[in-house]
Amino acid sequence: AYMWNGQLEGAAEGFNLLPDPARMAEELLTWGYWRTNEQDQPLLGAYAYETSQLMLPGNVSIPVWQAAADAYRAAGELERARQWYERILAEAPDNTAARQALAELDDA
């Protein structure tokens, strides 16, 4: 319930109490995809992607970060999308998709 209401830190804390939190973090990626692409609920998808990353501090997963950024963008959460695109570029400065998405946000 925390995650679906945007309380992502609380959700991550709760999920980390499960016997296999890494498996739960992986499951959240499936939820993120399903909510974004199958249910047309990109904000809920973005919440799932971000929660999975909060559960794995220090984990660098550019594809997951891209999915989160794109989902936030699709949901109209442009500042959050921008933060994720910038995070991608901090790790992978040559990432064309993130650079293009940021340029499009700047033009909007």
PDB file of C-alpha atoms in Angstrom:
ATOM      1  CA  ALA A   1       0.000   0.000   0.000  1.00  0.00           C
ATOM      2  CA  TYR A   2       2.858   2.393   0.734  1.00  0.00           C
ATOM      3  CA  MET A   3       4.263   2.005  -2.754  1.00  0.00           C
ATOM      4  CA  TRP A   4       0.983   2.517  -4.601  1.00  0.00           C
ATOM      5  CA  ASN A   5       0.445   5.708  -2.594  1.00  0.00           C
ATOM      6  CA  GLY A   6       3.863   7.108  -3.474  1.00  0.00           C
ATOM      7  CA  GLN A   7       5.426   6.481  -0.065  1.00  0.00           C
ATOM      8  CA  LEU A   8       8.378   4.731  -1.624  1.00  0.00           C
ATOM      9  CA  GLU A   9      10.863   4.843   1.254  1.00  0.00           C
ATOM     10  CA  GLY A  10       8.336   3.212   3.580  1.00  0.00           C
ATOM     11  CA  ALA A  11       7.550   0.603   0.946  1.00  0.00           C
ATOM     12  CA  ALA A  12      11.232  -0.205   0.467  1.00  0.00           C
ATOM     13  CA  GLU A  13      11.731  -0.521   4.223  1.00  0.00           C
ATOM     14  CA  GLY A  14       8.807  -2.926   4.462  1.00  0.00           C
ATOM     15  CA  PHE A  15       9.897  -5.009   1.485  1.00  0.00           C
ATOM     16  CA  ASN A  16      13.423  -5.230   2.912  1.00  0.00           C
ATOM     17  CA  LEU A  17      11.961  -7.058   5.923  1.00  0.00           C
ATOM     18  CA  LEU A  18      10.884  -9.956   3.696  1.00  0.00           C
ATOM     19  CA  PRO A  19      12.960 -13.142   3.767  1.00  0.00           C
ATOM     20  CA  ASP A  20      14.362 -12.512   0.254  1.00  0.00           C
ATOM     21  CA  PRO A  21      14.301  -8.757  -0.450  1.00  0.00           C
ATOM     22  CA  ALA A  22      16.448  -9.075  -3.586  1.00  0.00           C
ATOM     23  CA  ARG A  23      13.822 -11.340  -5.099  1.00  0.00           C
ATOM     24  CA  MET A  24      11.131  -8.826  -4.165  1.00  0.00           C
ATOM     25  CA  ALA A  25      13.120  -6.023  -5.804  1.00  0.00           C
ATOM     26  CA  GLU A  26      13.244  -8.140  -8.965  1.00  0.00           C
ATOM     27  CA  GLU A  27       9.497  -8.766  -8.766  1.00  0.00           C
ATOM     28  CA  LEU A  28       8.898  -5.027  -8.571  1.00  0.00           C
ATOM     29  CA  LEU A  29      10.477  -4.694 -12.010  1.00  0.00           C
ATOM     30  CA  THR A  30       7.763  -6.960 -13.378  1.00  0.00           C
ATOM     31  CA  TRP A  31       5.124  -4.871 -11.616  1.00  0.00           C
ATOM     32  CA  GLY A  32       6.675  -1.711 -13.046  1.00  0.00           C
ATOM     33  CA  TYR A  33       6.502  -3.084 -16.565  1.00  0.00           C
ATOM     34  CA  TRP A  34       2.974  -4.416 -16.116  1.00  0.00           C
ATOM     35  CA  ARG A  35       1.579  -1.203 -14.614  1.00  0.00           C
ATOM     36  CA  THR A  36       3.282   0.990 -17.222  1.00  0.00           C
ATOM     37  CA  ASN A  37       2.814  -1.049 -20.378  1.00  0.00           C
ATOM     38  CA  GLU A  38      -0.118  -3.357 -19.780  1.00  0.00           C
ATOM     39  CA  GLN A  39      -2.324  -1.293 -17.471  1.00  0.00           C
ATOM     40  CA  ASP A  40      -1.511   2.225 -18.765  1.00  0.00           C
ATOM     41  CA  GLN A  41      -0.676   3.337 -15.230  1.00  0.00           C
ATOM     42  CA  PRO A  42       2.795   4.815 -15.716  1.00  0.00           C
ATOM     43  CA  LEU A  43       2.921   6.555 -12.345  1.00  0.00           C
ATOM     44  CA  LEU A  44       2.358   3.269 -10.533  1.00  0.00           C
ATOM     45  CA  GLY A  45       4.939   1.656 -12.774  1.00  0.00           C
ATOM     46  CA  ALA A  46       7.430   4.376 -11.928  1.00  0.00           C
ATOM     47  CA  TYR A  47       6.742   3.855  -8.231  1.00  0.00           C
ATOM     48  CA  ALA A  48       7.510   0.132  -8.590  1.00  0.00           C
ATOM     49  CA  TYR A  49      10.740   0.796 -10.494  1.00  0.00           C
ATOM     50  CA  GLU A  50      11.901   3.417  -8.003  1.00  0.00           C
ATOM     51  CA  THR A  51      11.030   1.278  -4.989  1.00  0.00           C
ATOM     52  CA  SER A  52      13.069  -1.589  -6.424  1.00  0.00           C
ATOM     53  CA  GLN A  53      16.059   0.738  -6.666  1.00  0.00           C
ATOM     54  CA  LEU A  54      15.562   2.076  -3.150  1.00  0.00           C
ATOM     55  CA  MET A  55      15.799  -1.514  -1.955  1.00  0.00           C
ATOM     56  CA  LEU A  56      19.202  -1.881  -3.626  1.00  0.00           C
ATOM     57  CA  PRO A  57      21.227   1.199  -2.644  1.00  0.00           C
ATOM     58  CA  GLY A  58      24.337   1.583  -4.707  1.00  0.00           C
ATOM     59  CA  ASN A  59      22.961  -0.622  -7.471  1.00  0.00           C
ATOM     60  CA  VAL A  60      23.507   0.913 -10.895  1.00  0.00           C
ATOM     61  CA  SER A  61      20.910  -0.323 -13.362  1.00  0.00           C
ATOM     62  CA  ILE A  62      20.655   2.062 -16.289  1.00  0.00           C
ATOM     63  CA  PRO A  63      17.790   0.127 -17.948  1.00  0.00           C
ATOM     64  CA  VAL A  64      15.711   0.302 -14.756  1.00  0.00           C
ATOM     65  CA  TRP A  65      16.533   3.977 -14.295  1.00  0.00           C
ATOM     66  CA  GLN A  66      15.513   4.609 -17.910  1.00  0.00           C
ATOM     67  CA  ALA A  67      12.239   2.747 -17.351  1.00  0.00           C
ATOM     68  CA  ALA A  68      11.547   4.807 -14.225  1.00  0.00           C
ATOM     69  CA  ALA A  69      12.357   8.068 -15.996  1.00  0.00           C
ATOM     70  CA  ASP A  70      10.217   7.200 -18.999  1.00  0.00           C
ATOM     71  CA  ALA A  71       7.313   6.128 -16.790  1.00  0.00           C
ATOM     72  CA  TYR A  72       7.477   9.348 -14.751  1.00  0.00           C
ATOM     73  CA  ARG A  73       7.577  11.306 -17.995  1.00  0.00           C
ATOM     74  CA  ALA A  74       4.536   9.438 -19.349  1.00  0.00           C
ATOM     75  CA  ALA A  75       2.720  10.188 -16.088  1.00  0.00           C
ATOM     76  CA  GLY A  76       3.460  13.907 -16.413  1.00  0.00           C
ATOM     77  CA  GLU A  77       5.854  13.900 -13.453  1.00  0.00           C
ATOM     78  CA  LEU A  78       8.447  15.834 -15.430  1.00  0.00           C
ATOM     79  CA  GLU A  79      10.697  16.910 -12.555  1.00  0.00           C
ATOM     80  CA  ARG A  80      10.987  13.339 -11.301  1.00  0.00           C
ATOM     81  CA  ALA A  81      11.669  12.178 -14.847  1.00  0.00           C
ATOM     82  CA  ARG A  82      14.364  14.827 -15.161  1.00  0.00           C
ATOM     83  CA  GLN A  83      16.019  13.612 -11.936  1.00  0.00           C
ATOM     84  CA  TRP A  84      16.208  10.047 -13.249  1.00  0.00           C
ATOM     85  CA  TYR A  85      17.534  11.112 -16.662  1.00  0.00           C
ATOM     86  CA  GLU A  86      20.200  13.195 -14.913  1.00  0.00           C
ATOM     87  CA  ARG A  87      21.075  10.235 -12.710  1.00  0.00           C
ATOM     88  CA  ILE A  88      21.574   8.139 -15.836  1.00  0.00           C
ATOM     89  CA  LEU A  89      23.826  10.754 -17.387  1.00  0.00           C
ATOM     90  CA  ALA A  90      25.889  11.018 -14.205  1.00  0.00           C
ATOM     91  CA  GLU A  91      26.733   7.312 -14.587  1.00  0.00           C
ATOM     92  CA  ALA A  92      26.686   7.072 -18.372  1.00  0.00           C
ATOM     93  CA  PRO A  93      27.374  10.497 -19.908  1.00  0.00           C
ATOM     94  CA  ASP A  94      27.119   9.129 -23.450  1.00  0.00           C
ATOM     95  CA  ASN A  95      23.618   7.698 -22.969  1.00  0.00           C
ATOM     96  CA  THR A  96      21.843   9.008 -26.048  1.00  0.00           C
ATOM     97  CA  ALA A  97      18.301   8.138 -24.930  1.00  0.00           C
ATOM     98  CA  ALA A  98      18.601  10.013 -21.638  1.00  0.00           C
ATOM     99  CA  ARG A  99      20.300  12.977 -23.294  1.00  0.00           C
ATOM    100  CA  GLN A 100      17.554  13.186 -25.938  1.00  0.00           C
ATOM    101  CA  ALA A 101      14.782  12.860 -23.353  1.00  0.00           C
ATOM    102  CA  LEU A 102      16.301  15.684 -21.287  1.00  0.00           C
ATOM    103  CA  ALA A 103      16.523  17.883 -24.384  1.00  0.00           C
ATOM    104  CA  GLU A 104      12.872  17.202 -25.130  1.00  0.00           C
ATOM    105  CA  LEU A 105      11.933  18.096 -21.553  1.00  0.00           C
ATOM    106  CA  ASP A 106      13.877  21.348 -21.889  1.00  0.00           C
ATOM    107  CA  ASP A 107      12.058  22.154 -25.130  1.00  0.00           C
ATOM    108  CA  ALA A 108       8.645  21.518 -23.605  1.00  0.00           C
TER     109      ALA A 108
END
